[in-house]
Short mmCIF file of C-alpha atoms and ligand atoms in Angstrom, two decimals:
data_model
loop_
_atom_site.label_atom_id
_atom_site.label_comp_id
_atom_site.label_asym_id
_atom_site.label_seq_id
_atom_site.Cartn_x
_atom_site.Cartn_y
_atom_site.Cartn_z
CA MET A 1 147.30 100.39 43.25
CA TYR A 2 146.68 104.07 42.84
CA ARG A 3 148.80 106.90 43.98
CA VAL A 4 146.61 109.43 45.75
CA LYS A 5 147.20 112.63 47.51
CA HIS A 6 147.21 111.68 51.15
CA ASP A 7 146.87 114.63 53.48
CA GLY A 8 146.24 117.48 51.11
CA ARG A 9 149.54 119.13 51.94
CA ASN A 10 152.49 117.08 50.96
CA GLY A 11 153.49 113.52 50.38
CA PHE A 12 151.76 110.65 48.67
CA CYS A 13 150.81 107.23 49.88
CA PHE A 14 149.60 104.01 48.36
CA PHE A 15 145.96 103.11 48.33
CA THR A 16 145.27 99.81 50.08
CA SER A 17 142.03 97.84 50.03
CA GLU A 18 141.48 98.78 53.67
CA MET A 19 141.72 102.44 52.75
CA GLN A 20 139.40 101.80 49.82
CA ALA A 21 136.76 100.34 52.16
CA HIS A 22 137.27 103.23 54.52
CA SER A 23 136.78 105.82 51.82
CA ALA A 24 133.70 104.00 50.47
CA ARG A 25 132.15 104.26 53.95
CA THR A 26 133.20 107.91 54.18
CA LEU A 27 131.57 108.59 50.82
CA GLN A 28 128.41 106.72 51.83
CA LEU A 29 128.12 108.57 55.14
CA GLY A 30 128.92 111.88 53.49
CA ASN A 31 126.06 111.40 51.03
CA ALA A 32 123.64 110.15 53.65
CA LEU A 33 124.49 113.12 55.88
CA ARG A 34 123.16 115.53 53.27
CA HIS A 35 119.64 114.30 54.06
CA ALA A 36 120.06 113.52 57.74
CA LEU A 37 118.71 116.86 58.94
CA THR A 38 115.70 117.14 56.62
CA ARG A 39 114.76 113.50 57.24
CA GLY A 40 114.77 114.00 61.00
CA GLN A 41 117.56 111.50 61.68
CA LEU A 42 119.53 113.79 63.99
CA HIS A 43 118.80 114.11 67.70
CA LEU A 44 120.46 115.55 70.74
CA HIS A 45 121.18 113.76 73.96
CA TYR A 46 122.06 115.63 77.13
CA GLN A 47 124.64 114.57 79.70
CA PRO A 48 124.41 116.04 83.22
CA GLN A 49 127.31 118.06 84.60
CA ILE A 50 127.54 117.84 88.36
CA SER A 51 129.01 120.20 90.92
CA THR A 52 131.50 118.48 93.26
CA GLN A 53 130.46 120.95 95.98
CA ASP A 54 126.90 119.81 96.51
CA GLY A 55 126.22 117.12 93.91
CA HIS A 56 123.71 119.28 92.07
CA VAL A 57 123.31 119.16 88.31
CA VAL A 58 124.57 122.55 87.15
CA GLY A 59 124.74 121.98 83.42
CA ALA A 60 124.06 119.73 80.45
CA GLU A 61 126.27 118.93 77.48
CA ALA A 62 124.37 118.52 74.22
CA LEU A 63 125.72 115.56 72.23
CA LEU A 64 124.64 114.82 68.68
CA ARG A 65 123.15 111.47 67.71
CA TRP A 66 122.51 110.16 64.18
CA GLN A 67 120.11 107.28 63.70
CA HIS A 68 120.11 106.14 60.07
CA PRO A 69 117.31 103.76 58.96
CA GLU A 70 119.68 101.27 57.29
CA LEU A 71 123.09 102.06 58.72
CA GLY A 72 121.88 102.21 62.32
CA SER A 73 123.30 104.54 64.89
CA ILE A 74 126.50 106.26 63.79
CA SER A 75 128.94 107.75 66.28
CA PRO A 76 129.60 111.49 66.19
CA ALA A 77 133.30 110.61 66.44
CA GLU A 78 132.87 109.05 62.97
CA PHE A 79 130.46 111.43 61.23
CA ILE A 80 131.49 114.84 62.61
CA PRO A 81 134.89 114.77 60.84
CA ILE A 82 133.09 113.83 57.60
CA ALA A 83 130.59 116.66 58.07
CA GLU A 84 133.51 118.94 58.77
CA ASP A 85 135.17 117.97 55.47
CA ASN A 86 132.08 118.28 53.25
CA GLY A 87 130.71 121.46 54.82
CA GLN A 88 127.57 119.84 56.24
CA ILE A 89 128.77 120.74 59.72
CA ILE A 90 127.68 124.34 59.16
CA PRO A 91 123.92 123.68 58.85
CA ILE A 92 124.15 120.77 61.30
CA GLY A 93 126.03 122.89 63.85
CA GLU A 94 123.44 125.64 63.54
CA TRP A 95 120.66 123.10 64.08
CA VAL A 96 122.45 121.79 67.20
CA LEU A 97 122.70 125.32 68.62
CA ARG A 98 119.02 126.09 67.93
CA THR A 99 117.79 122.78 69.28
CA ALA A 100 119.89 122.88 72.46
CA ILE A 101 118.94 126.47 73.25
CA LYS A 102 115.27 125.83 72.57
CA GLN A 103 115.45 122.80 74.85
CA LEU A 104 116.99 124.87 77.62
CA LYS A 105 114.27 127.50 77.21
CA ASP A 106 111.56 124.81 77.42
CA TRP A 107 113.14 123.40 80.59
CA MET A 108 113.36 126.83 82.18
CA ASP A 109 109.75 127.61 81.21
CA SER A 110 108.61 124.34 82.76
CA GLY A 111 110.13 125.36 86.11
CA LEU A 112 113.39 123.41 86.12
CA PRO A 113 116.24 125.22 87.84
CA PRO A 114 118.32 127.29 85.41
CA MET A 115 121.47 125.55 84.24
CA ILE A 116 124.18 125.95 81.68
CA MET A 117 123.79 124.35 78.27
CA ALA A 118 127.15 123.34 76.80
CA VAL A 119 127.30 122.97 73.01
CA ASN A 120 130.26 121.57 71.07
CA LEU A 121 131.61 123.83 68.37
CA SER A 122 133.33 122.42 65.28
CA ALA A 123 136.47 123.88 63.74
CA ALA A 124 134.52 125.13 60.71
CA GLN A 125 131.90 126.86 62.88
CA PHE A 126 134.63 128.47 64.92
CA ARG A 127 136.18 129.93 61.77
CA GLN A 128 132.89 131.38 60.50
CA SER A 129 133.06 135.15 60.65
CA ASN A 130 129.39 135.43 61.64
CA LEU A 131 129.56 132.98 64.56
CA MET A 132 128.96 135.66 67.18
CA GLU A 133 125.97 137.11 65.28
CA LEU A 134 124.49 133.65 64.76
CA VAL A 135 124.81 132.64 68.40
CA THR A 136 123.44 135.89 69.78
CA SER A 137 120.50 135.90 67.36
CA ILE A 138 119.53 132.35 68.36
CA LEU A 139 119.77 133.22 72.07
CA ASP A 140 117.84 136.46 71.67
CA GLU A 141 115.09 134.85 69.56
CA SER A 142 114.64 132.22 72.26
CA LYS A 143 114.90 134.83 75.02
CA VAL A 144 117.62 132.85 76.79
CA PRO A 145 120.11 135.01 78.71
CA HIS A 146 123.57 134.74 77.17
CA ARG A 147 125.17 133.53 80.38
CA TYR A 148 123.39 130.18 80.16
CA LEU A 149 125.23 129.14 77.00
CA GLU A 150 128.69 127.61 77.02
CA LEU A 151 130.49 126.85 73.78
CA GLU A 152 133.03 124.02 73.89
CA LEU A 153 136.03 124.22 71.62
CA THR A 154 138.67 121.50 71.58
CA GLU A 155 142.15 122.44 72.63
CA ALA A 156 143.46 121.19 69.28
CA VAL A 157 141.21 123.59 67.32
CA ALA A 158 141.98 126.52 69.62
CA MET A 159 145.72 125.97 69.32
CA ASP A 160 145.60 125.41 65.57
CA ASP A 161 145.18 129.16 65.12
CA PRO A 162 145.65 130.81 68.51
CA GLN A 163 145.43 134.36 67.16
CA LEU A 164 142.04 133.65 65.63
CA ALA A 165 140.98 131.89 68.83
CA ILE A 166 141.93 134.91 70.93
CA GLY A 167 139.85 137.19 68.67
CA VAL A 168 136.78 134.96 68.61
CA MET A 169 136.92 134.32 72.36
CA ASP A 170 137.23 138.04 73.09
CA LYS A 171 134.15 138.70 70.97
CA LEU A 172 132.08 135.94 72.61
CA HIS A 173 133.24 137.02 76.06
CA THR A 174 132.16 140.59 75.36
CA GLY A 175 128.78 139.20 74.29
CA GLY A 176 128.46 137.43 77.65
CA ILE A 177 128.87 133.92 76.21
CA LYS A 178 131.02 131.38 78.03
CA MET A 179 133.76 129.35 76.33
CA SER A 180 135.34 126.15 77.54
CA ILE A 181 138.30 124.18 76.24
CA ASP A 182 137.32 120.59 75.52
CA ASP A 183 139.64 117.55 75.67
CA PHE A 184 142.13 119.65 77.59
CA GLY A 185 145.58 118.07 77.92
CA THR A 186 145.56 116.36 74.52
CA GLY A 187 146.27 119.32 72.28
CA TYR A 188 149.70 120.76 73.10
CA SER A 189 148.59 123.97 74.74
CA SER A 190 150.99 126.81 74.76
CA LEU A 191 150.59 128.30 78.21
CA SER A 192 151.37 131.78 76.92
CA TYR A 193 148.30 131.54 74.69
CA LEU A 194 146.16 129.88 77.29
CA LYS A 195 146.45 132.88 79.58
CA ARG A 196 145.24 135.11 76.73
CA PHE A 197 142.20 132.96 76.02
CA LYS A 198 138.97 134.26 77.52
CA VAL A 199 138.09 130.82 78.78
CA TYR A 200 135.82 130.12 81.68
CA LYS A 201 136.36 126.39 82.08
CA LEU A 202 138.87 123.67 81.17
CA LYS A 203 137.43 120.24 80.44
CA ILE A 204 140.02 117.69 81.57
CA ASP A 205 140.15 114.97 78.95
CA GLN A 206 138.82 111.57 79.93
CA SER A 207 142.10 109.86 79.01
CA PHE A 208 143.66 111.40 82.15
CA VAL A 209 140.67 110.56 84.32
CA HIS A 210 140.51 106.88 83.39
CA ASP A 211 143.46 105.63 85.52
CA ILE A 212 143.46 108.47 88.01
CA THR A 213 143.14 106.19 91.02
CA ASP A 214 146.14 104.01 90.05
CA ASP A 215 148.49 105.95 87.80
CA PRO A 216 150.70 108.45 89.67
CA ASP A 217 151.45 110.31 86.41
CA ASP A 218 147.76 110.85 85.69
CA LYS A 219 147.19 111.95 89.28
CA ALA A 220 149.99 114.49 88.94
CA ILE A 221 148.77 115.76 85.56
CA VAL A 222 145.18 116.21 86.71
CA ALA A 223 146.25 117.93 89.94
CA ALA A 224 148.49 120.27 87.93
CA ILE A 225 145.69 121.15 85.48
CA ILE A 226 143.30 121.92 88.33
CA ASN A 227 145.86 124.11 90.11
CA MET A 228 146.84 125.94 86.95
CA ALA A 229 143.20 126.58 86.01
CA SER A 230 142.46 127.88 89.46
CA SER A 231 145.48 130.24 89.32
CA LEU A 232 144.30 131.53 85.95
CA GLY A 233 140.79 132.08 87.29
CA MET A 234 139.29 129.22 85.29
CA GLN A 235 136.92 126.48 86.39
CA THR A 236 137.56 122.77 85.78
CA ILE A 237 135.34 119.87 84.85
CA ALA A 238 136.55 116.27 84.54
CA GLU A 239 135.13 114.18 81.70
CA GLY A 240 134.60 110.43 81.69
CA VAL A 241 134.14 109.96 85.45
CA GLU A 242 133.02 106.35 85.87
CA THR A 243 133.80 105.43 89.49
CA ALA A 244 133.38 106.73 93.05
CA GLY A 245 137.16 106.55 93.46
CA GLN A 246 137.73 108.91 90.54
CA LEU A 247 135.11 111.27 91.93
CA SER A 248 136.65 111.42 95.40
CA PHE A 249 140.15 112.10 94.02
CA LEU A 250 138.80 114.90 91.82
CA ARG A 251 136.78 116.41 94.64
CA LEU A 252 139.81 116.34 96.93
CA GLN A 253 141.89 118.11 94.31
CA GLY A 254 139.29 120.86 93.99
CA CYS A 255 137.91 120.02 90.56
CA ASN A 256 134.69 122.05 90.28
CA GLU A 257 132.52 119.73 88.21
CA VAL A 258 132.33 116.18 86.95
CA GLN A 259 130.62 114.47 84.05
CA GLY A 260 130.50 110.79 83.19
CA TYR A 261 128.78 107.43 83.29
CA TYR A 262 129.15 107.26 87.10
CA PHE A 263 126.33 109.81 87.15
CA SER A 264 124.62 109.30 83.83
CA LYS A 265 125.12 108.58 80.16
CA PRO A 266 123.96 111.26 77.73
CA LEU A 267 120.13 111.05 77.80
CA PRO A 268 117.22 111.98 75.55
CA ALA A 269 115.56 115.18 76.82
CA GLU A 270 112.64 113.46 78.63
CA GLN A 271 114.99 111.10 80.47
CA PHE A 272 117.23 114.00 81.41
CA VAL A 273 114.26 115.58 83.16
CA SER A 274 113.47 112.30 84.96
CA TYR A 275 117.11 112.16 86.07
CA LEU A 276 116.84 115.66 87.53
CA GLN A 277 113.62 114.74 89.31
CA LYS A 278 115.22 111.63 90.81
CA GLN A 279 117.96 113.89 92.18
CA GLY A 280 115.26 116.06 93.76
CA GLN A 281 116.04 119.01 91.50
P1 LIG B 1 133.30 115.34 73.65
O1 LIG B 1 132.68 116.67 73.41
O2 LIG B 1 134.61 115.32 74.34
O3 LIG B 1 132.19 114.51 74.43
C1 LIG B 1 132.47 113.56 75.41
C2 LIG B 1 132.27 112.15 74.89
O4 LIG B 1 132.51 111.23 75.95
C3 LIG B 1 130.85 111.86 74.43
O5 LIG B 1 130.95 110.91 73.37
C4 LIG B 1 130.23 111.19 75.66
O6 LIG B 1 129.13 110.37 75.36
C5 LIG B 1 131.41 110.39 76.14
N1 LIG B 1 131.33 110.10 77.58
C6 LIG B 1 130.68 110.79 78.54
N2 LIG B 1 130.88 110.23 79.76
C7 LIG B 1 131.68 109.16 79.57
C8 LIG B 1 132.24 108.16 80.45
O7 LIG B 1 132.05 108.17 81.66
N3 LIG B 1 133.03 107.22 79.86
C9 LIG B 1 133.28 107.19 78.54
N4 LIG B 1 134.05 106.24 78.06
N5 LIG B 1 132.76 108.11 77.67
C10 LIG B 1 131.97 109.08 78.19
P2 LIG B 1 130.06 111.07 72.05
O8 LIG B 1 128.69 111.54 72.42
O9 LIG B 1 130.21 109.81 71.27
O10 LIG B 1 130.76 112.27 71.28
C11 LIG B 1 132.07 112.13 70.78
C12 LIG B 1 132.60 113.45 70.29
O11 LIG B 1 131.86 113.90 69.15
C13 LIG B 1 132.47 114.58 71.31
O12 LIG B 1 133.51 114.54 72.27
C14 LIG B 1 132.56 115.79 70.40
O13 LIG B 1 133.91 116.07 70.09
C15 LIG B 1 131.85 115.30 69.15
N6 LIG B 1 130.47 115.82 69.15
C16 LIG B 1 129.36 115.31 69.72
N7 LIG B 1 128.28 116.11 69.48
C17 LIG B 1 128.73 117.16 68.76
C18 LIG B 1 128.12 118.35 68.20
O14 LIG B 1 126.92 118.63 68.36
N8 LIG B 1 128.94 119.19 67.48
C19 LIG B 1 130.28 118.95 67.32
N9 LIG B 1 131.01 119.82 66.60
N10 LIG B 1 130.89 117.86 67.84
C20 LIG B 1 130.13 116.98 68.55
MG1 LIG B 2 132.41 118.29 74.49
MG1 LIG B 3 135.86 116.04 75.57
MG1 LIG B 4 136.38 114.33 72.52
#
């Protein structure tokens, strides 16, 4: 057994064989990630975001996919934290932004109705001092109006350094770029900070949506989030909507948008267009 530094801050823990296997996989993925972009193994899928008012698709969330020739398809929940640790998230995140914005431009040029493209932002990207310049230069090069981009930041990242978050959000807001708070409800929001965040939309985490038709606590939490957002002048979208029952509860509560398998899984770009066409959009 080795004694290794565990969390980089304090404390030590013992290295077990399970941890050894885990770190071997982490190392393997970390190395493979260095080539993932140049070898064309990364792709984006797009998940429709639907208005509860009229059922129209009003946005798309870009979600990263990694298809490795030997390791198969690897979940972003597994590889994004690794990319975050080894710095690869910076070039990968920039590629995601460029690809999603270019896709939106292509859709608009082909006559699809304008919609919002939502792109997930990592903690490391959020802390980059040139984020605003990067985002605006990509939008301006593609000639996409700033108001069509929404950047999603998780509540946990925003609350990790609220002062920084306030500054970055102010800057993006001034530049006409929308911000939303992802996985809302899981990250210990301080309400006094939340009201200072220039946030346009709260994304209600799917863990609250899952049992919304049965669990009175989840019903109460979701209703409270929707009411609070509305009082603060923010929109709401519920993630992970899988059933008609969940949808009707959310609509009744005044949730603005919904996203989830009930409507569609995240789709490759061509299938996203077919989905829109099937909806008559
Ligand atoms: P997220 O941003 O909260 O994305 C929502 C996740 O829920 C996605 O998982 C989506 O496929 C999944 N989902 C959507 N509808 C349903 C549903 O009805 N039921 C269930 N059970 N799941 C649903 P995915 O694509 O595996 O992404 C996982 C996480 O990885 C994302 O969570 C996000 O935090 C991160 N991620 C994905 N793409 C990117 C990216 O380009 N950049 C960064 N920084 N993070 C990303
Ligand atoms: Mg997201
Ligand atoms: Mg989420
Ligand atoms: Mg998440």
